mmCIF file of C-alpha atoms and ligand atoms in Angstrom:
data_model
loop_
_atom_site.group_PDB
_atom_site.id
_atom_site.type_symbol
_atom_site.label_atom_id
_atom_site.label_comp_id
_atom_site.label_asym_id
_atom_site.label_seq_id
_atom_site.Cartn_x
_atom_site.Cartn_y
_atom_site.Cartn_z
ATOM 1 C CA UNK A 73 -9.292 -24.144 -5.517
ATOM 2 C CA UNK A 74 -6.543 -22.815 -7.311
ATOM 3 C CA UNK A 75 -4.301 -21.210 -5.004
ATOM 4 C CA UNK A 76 -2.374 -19.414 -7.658
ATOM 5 C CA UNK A 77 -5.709 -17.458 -8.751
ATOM 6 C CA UNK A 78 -6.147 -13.811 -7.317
ATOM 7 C CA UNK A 79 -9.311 -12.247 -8.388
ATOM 8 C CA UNK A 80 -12.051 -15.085 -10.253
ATOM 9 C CA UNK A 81 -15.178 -13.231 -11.429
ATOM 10 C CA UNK A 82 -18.123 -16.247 -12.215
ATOM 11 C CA UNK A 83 -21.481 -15.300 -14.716
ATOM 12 C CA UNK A 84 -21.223 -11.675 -13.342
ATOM 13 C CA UNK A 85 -24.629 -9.992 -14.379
ATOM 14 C CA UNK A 86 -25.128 -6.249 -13.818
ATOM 15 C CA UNK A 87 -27.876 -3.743 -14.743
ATOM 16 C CA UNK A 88 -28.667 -0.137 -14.579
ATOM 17 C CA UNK A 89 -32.131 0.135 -14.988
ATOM 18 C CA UNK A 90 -33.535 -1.259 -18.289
ATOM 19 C CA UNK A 91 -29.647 -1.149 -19.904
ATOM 20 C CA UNK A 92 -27.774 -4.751 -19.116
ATOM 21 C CA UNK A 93 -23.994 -3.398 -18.663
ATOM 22 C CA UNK A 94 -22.986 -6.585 -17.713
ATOM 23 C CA UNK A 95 -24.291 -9.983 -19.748
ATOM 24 C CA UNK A 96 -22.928 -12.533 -18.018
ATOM 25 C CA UNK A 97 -18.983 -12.082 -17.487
ATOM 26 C CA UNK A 98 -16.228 -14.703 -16.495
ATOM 27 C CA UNK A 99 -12.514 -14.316 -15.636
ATOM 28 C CA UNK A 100 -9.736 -14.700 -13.650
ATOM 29 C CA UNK A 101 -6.775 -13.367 -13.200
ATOM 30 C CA UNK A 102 -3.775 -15.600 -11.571
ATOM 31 C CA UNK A 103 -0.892 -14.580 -9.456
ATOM 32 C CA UNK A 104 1.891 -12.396 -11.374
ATOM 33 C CA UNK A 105 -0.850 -11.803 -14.659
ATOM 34 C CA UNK A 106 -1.366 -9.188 -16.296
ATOM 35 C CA UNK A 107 -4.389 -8.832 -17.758
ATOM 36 C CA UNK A 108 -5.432 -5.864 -20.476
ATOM 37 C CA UNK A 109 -9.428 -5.258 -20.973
ATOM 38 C CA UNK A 110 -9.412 -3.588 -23.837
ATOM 39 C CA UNK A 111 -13.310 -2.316 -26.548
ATOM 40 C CA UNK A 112 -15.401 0.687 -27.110
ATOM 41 C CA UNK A 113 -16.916 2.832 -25.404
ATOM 42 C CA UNK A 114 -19.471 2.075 -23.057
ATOM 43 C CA UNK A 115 -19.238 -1.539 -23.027
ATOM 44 C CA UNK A 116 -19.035 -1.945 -19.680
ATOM 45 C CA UNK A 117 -15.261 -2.004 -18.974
ATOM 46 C CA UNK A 118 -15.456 0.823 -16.257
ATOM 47 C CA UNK A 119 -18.612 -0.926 -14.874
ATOM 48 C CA UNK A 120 -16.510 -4.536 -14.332
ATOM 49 C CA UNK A 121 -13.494 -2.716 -12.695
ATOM 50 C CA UNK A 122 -15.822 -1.212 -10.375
ATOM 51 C CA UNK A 123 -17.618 -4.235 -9.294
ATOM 52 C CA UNK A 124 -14.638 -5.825 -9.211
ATOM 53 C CA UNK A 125 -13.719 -3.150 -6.467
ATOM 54 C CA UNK A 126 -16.714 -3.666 -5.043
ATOM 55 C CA UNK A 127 -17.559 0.501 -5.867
ATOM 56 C CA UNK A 128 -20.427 -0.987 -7.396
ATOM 57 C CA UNK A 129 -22.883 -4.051 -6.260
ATOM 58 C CA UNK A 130 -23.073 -6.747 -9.155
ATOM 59 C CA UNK A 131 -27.086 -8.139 -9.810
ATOM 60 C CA UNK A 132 -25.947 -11.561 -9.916
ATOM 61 C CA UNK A 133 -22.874 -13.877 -10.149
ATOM 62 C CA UNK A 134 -19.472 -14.454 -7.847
ATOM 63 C CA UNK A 135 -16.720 -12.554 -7.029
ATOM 64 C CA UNK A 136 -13.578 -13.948 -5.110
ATOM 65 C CA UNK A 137 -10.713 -13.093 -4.384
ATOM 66 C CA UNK A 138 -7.908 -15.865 -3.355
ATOM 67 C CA UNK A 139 -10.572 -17.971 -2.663
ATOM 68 C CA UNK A 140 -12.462 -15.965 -0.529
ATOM 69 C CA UNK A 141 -16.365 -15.287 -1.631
ATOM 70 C CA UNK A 142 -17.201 -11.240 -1.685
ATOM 71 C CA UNK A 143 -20.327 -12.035 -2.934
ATOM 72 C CA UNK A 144 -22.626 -15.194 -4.790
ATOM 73 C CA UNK A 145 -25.722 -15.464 -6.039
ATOM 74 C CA UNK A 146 -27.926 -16.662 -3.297
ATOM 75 C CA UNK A 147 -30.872 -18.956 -3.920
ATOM 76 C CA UNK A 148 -33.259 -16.419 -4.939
ATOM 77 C CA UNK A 149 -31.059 -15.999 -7.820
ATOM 78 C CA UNK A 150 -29.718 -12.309 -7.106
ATOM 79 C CA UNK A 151 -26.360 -11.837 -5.719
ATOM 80 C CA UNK A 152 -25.441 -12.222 -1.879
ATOM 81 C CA UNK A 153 -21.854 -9.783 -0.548
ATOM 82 C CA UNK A 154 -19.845 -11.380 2.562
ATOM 83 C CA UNK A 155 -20.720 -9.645 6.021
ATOM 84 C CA UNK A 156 -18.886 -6.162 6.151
ATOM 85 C CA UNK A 157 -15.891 -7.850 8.087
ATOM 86 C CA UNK A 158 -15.259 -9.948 5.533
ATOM 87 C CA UNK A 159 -15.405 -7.363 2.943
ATOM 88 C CA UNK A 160 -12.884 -5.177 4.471
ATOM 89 C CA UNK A 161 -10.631 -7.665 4.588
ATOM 90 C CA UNK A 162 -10.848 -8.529 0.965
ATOM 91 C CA UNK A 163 -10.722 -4.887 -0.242
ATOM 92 C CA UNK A 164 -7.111 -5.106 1.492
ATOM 93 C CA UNK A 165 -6.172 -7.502 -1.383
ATOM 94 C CA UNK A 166 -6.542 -4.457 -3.975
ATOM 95 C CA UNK A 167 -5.846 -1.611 -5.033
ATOM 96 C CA UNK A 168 -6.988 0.955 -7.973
ATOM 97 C CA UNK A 169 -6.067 3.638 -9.682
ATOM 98 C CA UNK A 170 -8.106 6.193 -11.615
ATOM 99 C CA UNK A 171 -8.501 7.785 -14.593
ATOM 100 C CA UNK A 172 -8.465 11.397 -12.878
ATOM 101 C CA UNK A 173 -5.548 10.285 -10.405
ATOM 102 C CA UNK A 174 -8.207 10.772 -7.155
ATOM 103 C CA UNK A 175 -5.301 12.508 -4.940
ATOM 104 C CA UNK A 176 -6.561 14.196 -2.003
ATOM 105 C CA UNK A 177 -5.817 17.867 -3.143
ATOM 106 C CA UNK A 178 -5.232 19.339 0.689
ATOM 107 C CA UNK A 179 -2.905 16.655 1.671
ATOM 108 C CA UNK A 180 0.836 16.618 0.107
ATOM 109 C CA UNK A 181 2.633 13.971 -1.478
ATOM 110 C CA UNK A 182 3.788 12.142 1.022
ATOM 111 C CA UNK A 183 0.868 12.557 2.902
ATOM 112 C CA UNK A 184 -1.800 10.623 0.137
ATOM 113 C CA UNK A 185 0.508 7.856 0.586
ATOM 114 C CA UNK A 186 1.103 7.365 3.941
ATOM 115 C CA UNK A 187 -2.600 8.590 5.126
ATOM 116 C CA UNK A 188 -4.317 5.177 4.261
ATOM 117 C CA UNK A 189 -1.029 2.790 5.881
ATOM 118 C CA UNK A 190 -2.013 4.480 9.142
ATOM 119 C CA UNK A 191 -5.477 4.868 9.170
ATOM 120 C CA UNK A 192 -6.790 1.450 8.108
ATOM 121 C CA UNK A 193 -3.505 -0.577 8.741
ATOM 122 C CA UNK A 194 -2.629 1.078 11.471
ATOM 123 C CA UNK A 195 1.438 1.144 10.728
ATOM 124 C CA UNK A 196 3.563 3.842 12.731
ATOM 125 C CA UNK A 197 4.062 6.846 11.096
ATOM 126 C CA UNK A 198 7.508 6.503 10.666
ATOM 127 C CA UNK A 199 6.659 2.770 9.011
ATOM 128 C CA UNK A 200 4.100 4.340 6.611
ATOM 129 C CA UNK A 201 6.885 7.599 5.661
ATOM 130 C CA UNK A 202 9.827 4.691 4.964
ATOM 131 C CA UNK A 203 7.895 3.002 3.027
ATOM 132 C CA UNK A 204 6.089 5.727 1.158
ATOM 133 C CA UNK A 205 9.504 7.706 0.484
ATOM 134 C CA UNK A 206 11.220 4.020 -0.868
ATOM 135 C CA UNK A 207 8.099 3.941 -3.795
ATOM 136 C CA UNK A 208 7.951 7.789 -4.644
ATOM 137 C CA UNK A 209 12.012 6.948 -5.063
ATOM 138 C CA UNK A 210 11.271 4.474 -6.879
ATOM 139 C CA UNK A 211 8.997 6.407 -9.078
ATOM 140 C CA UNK A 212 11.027 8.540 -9.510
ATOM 141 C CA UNK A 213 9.067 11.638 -7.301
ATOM 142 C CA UNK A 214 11.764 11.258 -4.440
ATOM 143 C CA UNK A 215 11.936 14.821 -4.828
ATOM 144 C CA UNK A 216 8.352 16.017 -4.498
ATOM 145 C CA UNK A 217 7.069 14.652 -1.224
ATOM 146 C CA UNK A 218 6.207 18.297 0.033
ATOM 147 C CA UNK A 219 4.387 19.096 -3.031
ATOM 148 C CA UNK A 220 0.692 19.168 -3.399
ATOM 149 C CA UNK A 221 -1.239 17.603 -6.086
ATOM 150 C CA UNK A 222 -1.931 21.072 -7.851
ATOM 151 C CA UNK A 223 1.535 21.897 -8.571
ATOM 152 C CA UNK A 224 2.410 18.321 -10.248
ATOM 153 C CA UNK A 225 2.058 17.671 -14.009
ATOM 154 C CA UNK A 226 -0.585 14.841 -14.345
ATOM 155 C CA UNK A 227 1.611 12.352 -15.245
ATOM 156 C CA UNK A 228 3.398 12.700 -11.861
ATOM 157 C CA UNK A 229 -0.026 12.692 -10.439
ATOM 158 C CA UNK A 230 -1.091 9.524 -11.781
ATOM 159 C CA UNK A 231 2.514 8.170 -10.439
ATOM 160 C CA UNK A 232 1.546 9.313 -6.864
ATOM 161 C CA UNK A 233 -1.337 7.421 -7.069
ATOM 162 C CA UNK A 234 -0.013 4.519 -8.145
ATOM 163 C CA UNK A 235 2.366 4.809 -5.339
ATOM 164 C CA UNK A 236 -0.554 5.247 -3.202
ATOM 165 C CA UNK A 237 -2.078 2.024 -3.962
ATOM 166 C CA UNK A 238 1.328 0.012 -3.539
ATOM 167 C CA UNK A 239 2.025 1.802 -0.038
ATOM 168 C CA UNK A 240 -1.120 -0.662 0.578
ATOM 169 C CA UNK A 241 0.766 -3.443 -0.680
ATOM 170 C CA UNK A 242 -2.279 -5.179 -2.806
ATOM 171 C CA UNK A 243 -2.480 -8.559 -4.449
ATOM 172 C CA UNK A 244 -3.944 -7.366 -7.297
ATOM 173 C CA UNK A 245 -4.103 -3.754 -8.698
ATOM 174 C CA UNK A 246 -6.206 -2.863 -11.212
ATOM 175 C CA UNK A 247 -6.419 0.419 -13.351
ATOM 176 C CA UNK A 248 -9.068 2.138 -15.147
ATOM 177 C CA UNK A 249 -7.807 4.052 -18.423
ATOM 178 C CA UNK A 250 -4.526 5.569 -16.427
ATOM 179 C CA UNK A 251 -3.248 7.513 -19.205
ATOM 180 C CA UNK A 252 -6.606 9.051 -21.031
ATOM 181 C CA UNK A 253 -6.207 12.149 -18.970
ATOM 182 C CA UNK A 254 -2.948 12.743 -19.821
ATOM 183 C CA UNK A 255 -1.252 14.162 -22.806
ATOM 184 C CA UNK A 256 0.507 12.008 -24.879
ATOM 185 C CA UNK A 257 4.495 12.826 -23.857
ATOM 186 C CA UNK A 258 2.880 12.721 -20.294
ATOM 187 C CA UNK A 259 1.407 9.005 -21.109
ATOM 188 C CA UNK A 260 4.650 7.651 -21.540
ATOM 189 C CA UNK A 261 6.074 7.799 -18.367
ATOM 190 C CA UNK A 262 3.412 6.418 -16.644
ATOM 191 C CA UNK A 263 3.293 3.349 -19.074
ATOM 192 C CA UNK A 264 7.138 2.899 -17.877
ATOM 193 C CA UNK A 265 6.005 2.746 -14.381
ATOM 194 C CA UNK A 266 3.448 0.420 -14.939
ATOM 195 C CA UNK A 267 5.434 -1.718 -17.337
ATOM 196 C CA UNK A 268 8.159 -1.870 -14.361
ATOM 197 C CA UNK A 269 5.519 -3.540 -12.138
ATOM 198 C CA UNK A 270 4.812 -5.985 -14.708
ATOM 199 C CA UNK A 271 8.361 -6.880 -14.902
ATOM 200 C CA UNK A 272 8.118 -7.116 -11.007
ATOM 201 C CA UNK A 273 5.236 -9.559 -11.554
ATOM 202 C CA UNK A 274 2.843 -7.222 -9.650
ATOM 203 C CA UNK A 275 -0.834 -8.452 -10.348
ATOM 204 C CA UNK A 276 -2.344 -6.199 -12.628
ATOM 205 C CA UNK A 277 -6.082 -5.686 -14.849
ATOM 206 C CA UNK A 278 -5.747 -2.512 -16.665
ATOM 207 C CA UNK A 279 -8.456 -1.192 -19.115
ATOM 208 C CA UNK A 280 -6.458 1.041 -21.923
ATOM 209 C CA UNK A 281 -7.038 2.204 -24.882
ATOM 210 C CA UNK A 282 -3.596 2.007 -25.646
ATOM 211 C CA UNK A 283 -3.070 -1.106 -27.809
ATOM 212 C CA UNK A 284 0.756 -1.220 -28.332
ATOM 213 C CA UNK A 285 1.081 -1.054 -24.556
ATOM 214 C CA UNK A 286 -1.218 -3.896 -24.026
ATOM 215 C CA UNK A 287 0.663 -6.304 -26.929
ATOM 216 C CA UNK A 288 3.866 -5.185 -25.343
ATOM 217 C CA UNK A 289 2.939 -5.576 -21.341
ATOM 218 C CA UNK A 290 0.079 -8.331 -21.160
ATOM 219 C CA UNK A 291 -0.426 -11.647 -20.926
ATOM 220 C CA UNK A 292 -3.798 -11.703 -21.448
ATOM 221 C CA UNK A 293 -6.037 -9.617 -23.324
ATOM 222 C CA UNK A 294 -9.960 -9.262 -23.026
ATOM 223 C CA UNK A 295 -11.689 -7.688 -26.022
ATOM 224 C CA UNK A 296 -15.320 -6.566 -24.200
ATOM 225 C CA UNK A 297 -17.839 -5.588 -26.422
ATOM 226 C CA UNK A 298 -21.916 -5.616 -25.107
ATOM 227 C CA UNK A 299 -21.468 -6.573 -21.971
ATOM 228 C CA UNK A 300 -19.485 -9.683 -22.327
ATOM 229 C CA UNK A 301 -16.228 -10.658 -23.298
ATOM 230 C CA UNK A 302 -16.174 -11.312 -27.153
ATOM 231 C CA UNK A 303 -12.458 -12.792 -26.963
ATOM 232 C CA UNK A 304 -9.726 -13.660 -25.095
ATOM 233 C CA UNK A 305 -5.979 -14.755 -25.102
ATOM 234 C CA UNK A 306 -2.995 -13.943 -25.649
ATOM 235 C CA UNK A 307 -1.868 -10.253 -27.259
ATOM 236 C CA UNK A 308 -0.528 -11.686 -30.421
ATOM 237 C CA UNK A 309 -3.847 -13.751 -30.905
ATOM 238 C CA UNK A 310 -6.787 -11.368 -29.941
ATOM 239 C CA UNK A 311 -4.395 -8.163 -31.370
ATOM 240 C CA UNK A 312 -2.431 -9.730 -33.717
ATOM 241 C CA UNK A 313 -5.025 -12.488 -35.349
ATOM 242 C CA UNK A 314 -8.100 -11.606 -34.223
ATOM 243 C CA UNK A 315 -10.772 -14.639 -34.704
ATOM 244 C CA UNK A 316 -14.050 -13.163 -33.791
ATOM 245 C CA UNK A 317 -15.098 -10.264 -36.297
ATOM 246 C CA UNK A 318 -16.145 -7.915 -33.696
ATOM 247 C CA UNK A 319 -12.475 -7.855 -32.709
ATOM 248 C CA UNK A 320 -11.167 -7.029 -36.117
ATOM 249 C CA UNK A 321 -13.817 -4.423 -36.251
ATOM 250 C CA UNK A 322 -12.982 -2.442 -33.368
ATOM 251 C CA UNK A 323 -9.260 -2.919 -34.101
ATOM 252 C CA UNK A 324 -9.671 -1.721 -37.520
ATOM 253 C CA UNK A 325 -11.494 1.215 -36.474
ATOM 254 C CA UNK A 326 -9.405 1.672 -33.969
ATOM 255 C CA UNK A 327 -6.304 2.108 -35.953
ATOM 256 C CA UNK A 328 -7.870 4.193 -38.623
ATOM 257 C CA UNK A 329 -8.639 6.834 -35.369
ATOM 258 C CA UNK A 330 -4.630 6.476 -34.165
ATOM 259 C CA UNK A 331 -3.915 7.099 -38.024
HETATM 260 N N1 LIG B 20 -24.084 4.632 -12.595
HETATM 261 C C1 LIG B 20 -24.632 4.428 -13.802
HETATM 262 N N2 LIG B 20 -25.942 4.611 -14.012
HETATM 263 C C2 LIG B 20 -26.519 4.382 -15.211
HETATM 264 N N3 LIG B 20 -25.851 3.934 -16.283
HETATM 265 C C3 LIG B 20 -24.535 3.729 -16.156
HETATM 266 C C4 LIG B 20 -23.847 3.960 -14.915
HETATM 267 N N4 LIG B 20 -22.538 3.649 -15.085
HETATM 268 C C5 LIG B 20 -22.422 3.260 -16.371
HETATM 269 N N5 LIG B 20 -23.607 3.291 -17.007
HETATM 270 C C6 LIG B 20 -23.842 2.898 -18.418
HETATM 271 O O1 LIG B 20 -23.285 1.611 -18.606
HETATM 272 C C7 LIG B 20 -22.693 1.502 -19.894
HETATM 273 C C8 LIG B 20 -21.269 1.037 -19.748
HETATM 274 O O2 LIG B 20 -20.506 2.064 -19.145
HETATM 275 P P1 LIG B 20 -18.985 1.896 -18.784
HETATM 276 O O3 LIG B 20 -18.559 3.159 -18.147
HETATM 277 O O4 LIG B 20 -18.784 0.644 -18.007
HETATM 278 O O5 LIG B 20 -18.312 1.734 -20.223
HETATM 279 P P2 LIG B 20 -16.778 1.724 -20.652
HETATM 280 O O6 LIG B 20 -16.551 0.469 -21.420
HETATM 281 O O7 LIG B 20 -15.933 1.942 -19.445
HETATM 282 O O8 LIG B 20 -16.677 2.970 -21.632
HETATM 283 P P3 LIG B 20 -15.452 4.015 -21.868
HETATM 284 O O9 LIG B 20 -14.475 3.311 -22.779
HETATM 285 O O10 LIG B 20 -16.100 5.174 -22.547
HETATM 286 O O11 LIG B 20 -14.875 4.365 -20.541
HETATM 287 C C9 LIG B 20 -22.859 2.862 -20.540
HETATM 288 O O12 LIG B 20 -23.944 2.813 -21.413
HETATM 289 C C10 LIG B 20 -23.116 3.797 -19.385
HETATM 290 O O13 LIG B 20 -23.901 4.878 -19.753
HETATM 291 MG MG1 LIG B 21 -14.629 3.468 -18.860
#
C-alpha cells in the first residue's frame, strides 16, 4: 500500500433503480493532489462525490481511504461498509463542501465552525474559537464572526463553509460545484480561496464547471461522461489536447456556451 495515497476508489458500481450512475469507476487521489472532475450534466459527478462521502452507499466496488477499507465488495458480489466505528473514524479524514454552502442558518459564523470541533472532537471551546477565528482570518471573514448566514453575500457563505470543513482539519476535502450558486464577481473570490489551499498542498477533488480554474489549479483532471471516466491526466492533456472524442465534444460545446 501506497502510503502517499488518500482516498483510492476500485470498480465503483452504483445504481438508482434501472439508471446505472456509476459504470464501473477507478481513482485515486494522493497526498497534496488536486484533482478536478470535470463533464455534463448528469453523469454522475455529484453521485461519486457523494459515495465518496459515504452520503450515498455504492452497489459494488472499494472505497479506502489511507489504506483503510470503508467498504468492498463482499463475496456475494455487492458491496460490504466497515462496522460504524470504523466509519466514523474514516469520515474524520474528510471534509465537503456544497454547492448551496449548507450553513446552519440559526447558528452565527463562528458558531458553524466551531460547533462540529466540539461536538464530535470534543476540543475546548476556547480550542475550537482559536482555531476557527485563525481560518475566518485567514479567509478573510475575521470580521464577520457574529454574523449569521442570512446577512452574508454567498460568496462569503461558501468561504464559511470552507472554513468549516478545515476547522475539522481533513485529509482530503472535496467540493461539489462551489461556485454554481454564485454570481460570477462572487465566483472569483472563492476560486482564490481554494486556489490558496492548493498552493498549501491541501488535498482536494473538486467537480467545476469552471475550466480555466481547473487548467490553472489541478493536477489531475477527470473528464466523466456515462458513468465512467472517459479520460484522465494532466490539464494541458485532457483540456488542452484532448485524445478521446467525447472530450473534445463536451469541451467544444462547452466553450461555444461560455462564448
Ligand atoms: N437519489 C437519486 N435517485 C434517483 N436518481 C438519481 C439520484 N441522484 C442522482 N440521480 C440520477 O443520476 C444521474 C447522475 O446524477 P448526478 O447528480 O451524479 O450528475 P452530475 O454529473 O452531478 O450532474 P450536474 O453536472 O448536473 O450536477 C442523473 O441522471 C440523476 O437524475
Ligand atoms: Mg452535480
Amino acid at each position: 500500500m501506497d502510503a502517499d495515497v488518500i482516498l483510492e476508489m476500485k470498480d465503483i458500481k452504483k445504481s438508482f433503480g434501472e439508471l446505472d450512475v456509476l459504470n464501473g469507476i477507478s481513482l485515486s487521489v494522493r497526498r497534496g493532489e488536486v484533482l478536478a472532475v470535470i463533464g455534463p450534466s448528469g453523469g454522475g459527478k455529484s453521485t461519486l462525490l457523494r459515495c465518496a462521502t459515504l452520503l450515498e452507499t455504492i452497489d459494488s466496488g472499494a472505497i479506502r481511504y489511507l489504506g483503510e477499507t470503508a467498504a468492498d465488495t463482499g463475496v456475494e458480489g455487492s458491496a460490504v461498509y466497515a462496522p460504524i466505528e470504523k466509519l466514523r473514524k474514516i469520515r474524520s479524514y474528510f471534509g465537503l463542501v456544497f454547492q448551496n454552502f449548507n450553513l446552519f442558518p440559526h447558528y452565527s459564523v463562528l458558531k458553524n465552525v466551531t460547533d462540529a470541533p466540539v461536538v464530535v472532537q470534543k476540543c475546548s471551546k476556547r480550542e475550537a474559537e482559536e482555531k476557527g477565528r485563525a481560518l475566518l482570518k485567514k479567509m478573510g471573514l475575521e470580521d464577520k464572526e457574529t454574523y449569521y448566514p442570512s446577512q452574508l453575500s454567498g460568496g462569503q457563505q461558501q468561504r464559511v463553509s470552507i472554513v468549516r470543513a478545515l476547522a475539522m482539519e481533513p485529509q482530503i476535502l472535496f467540493f461539489d460545484e462551489p461556485t454554481s450558486a454564485l454570481d460570477p464577481e462572487l465566483t472569483g473570490e472563492v476560486l482564490k480561496v481554494i486556489r490558496q489551499l492548493a498552493d498549501e498542498h491541501m488535498t482536494m477533488v473538486i467537480v467545476t464547471h469552471e475550466m480555466a480554474f481547473a487548467r490553472a489549479v489541478a493536477d489531475t483532471v477527470v473528464f466523466m461522461d456515462g458513468g465512467v471516466i472517459v479520460e484522465q491526466g494532466p490539464p494541458e492533456q485532457v483540456l488542452g489536447a484532448p485524445r478521446e472524442e467525447r472530450t473534445r465534444q463536451f469541451l467544444a460545446r462547452y466553450s461555444e456556451k461560455e462564448a
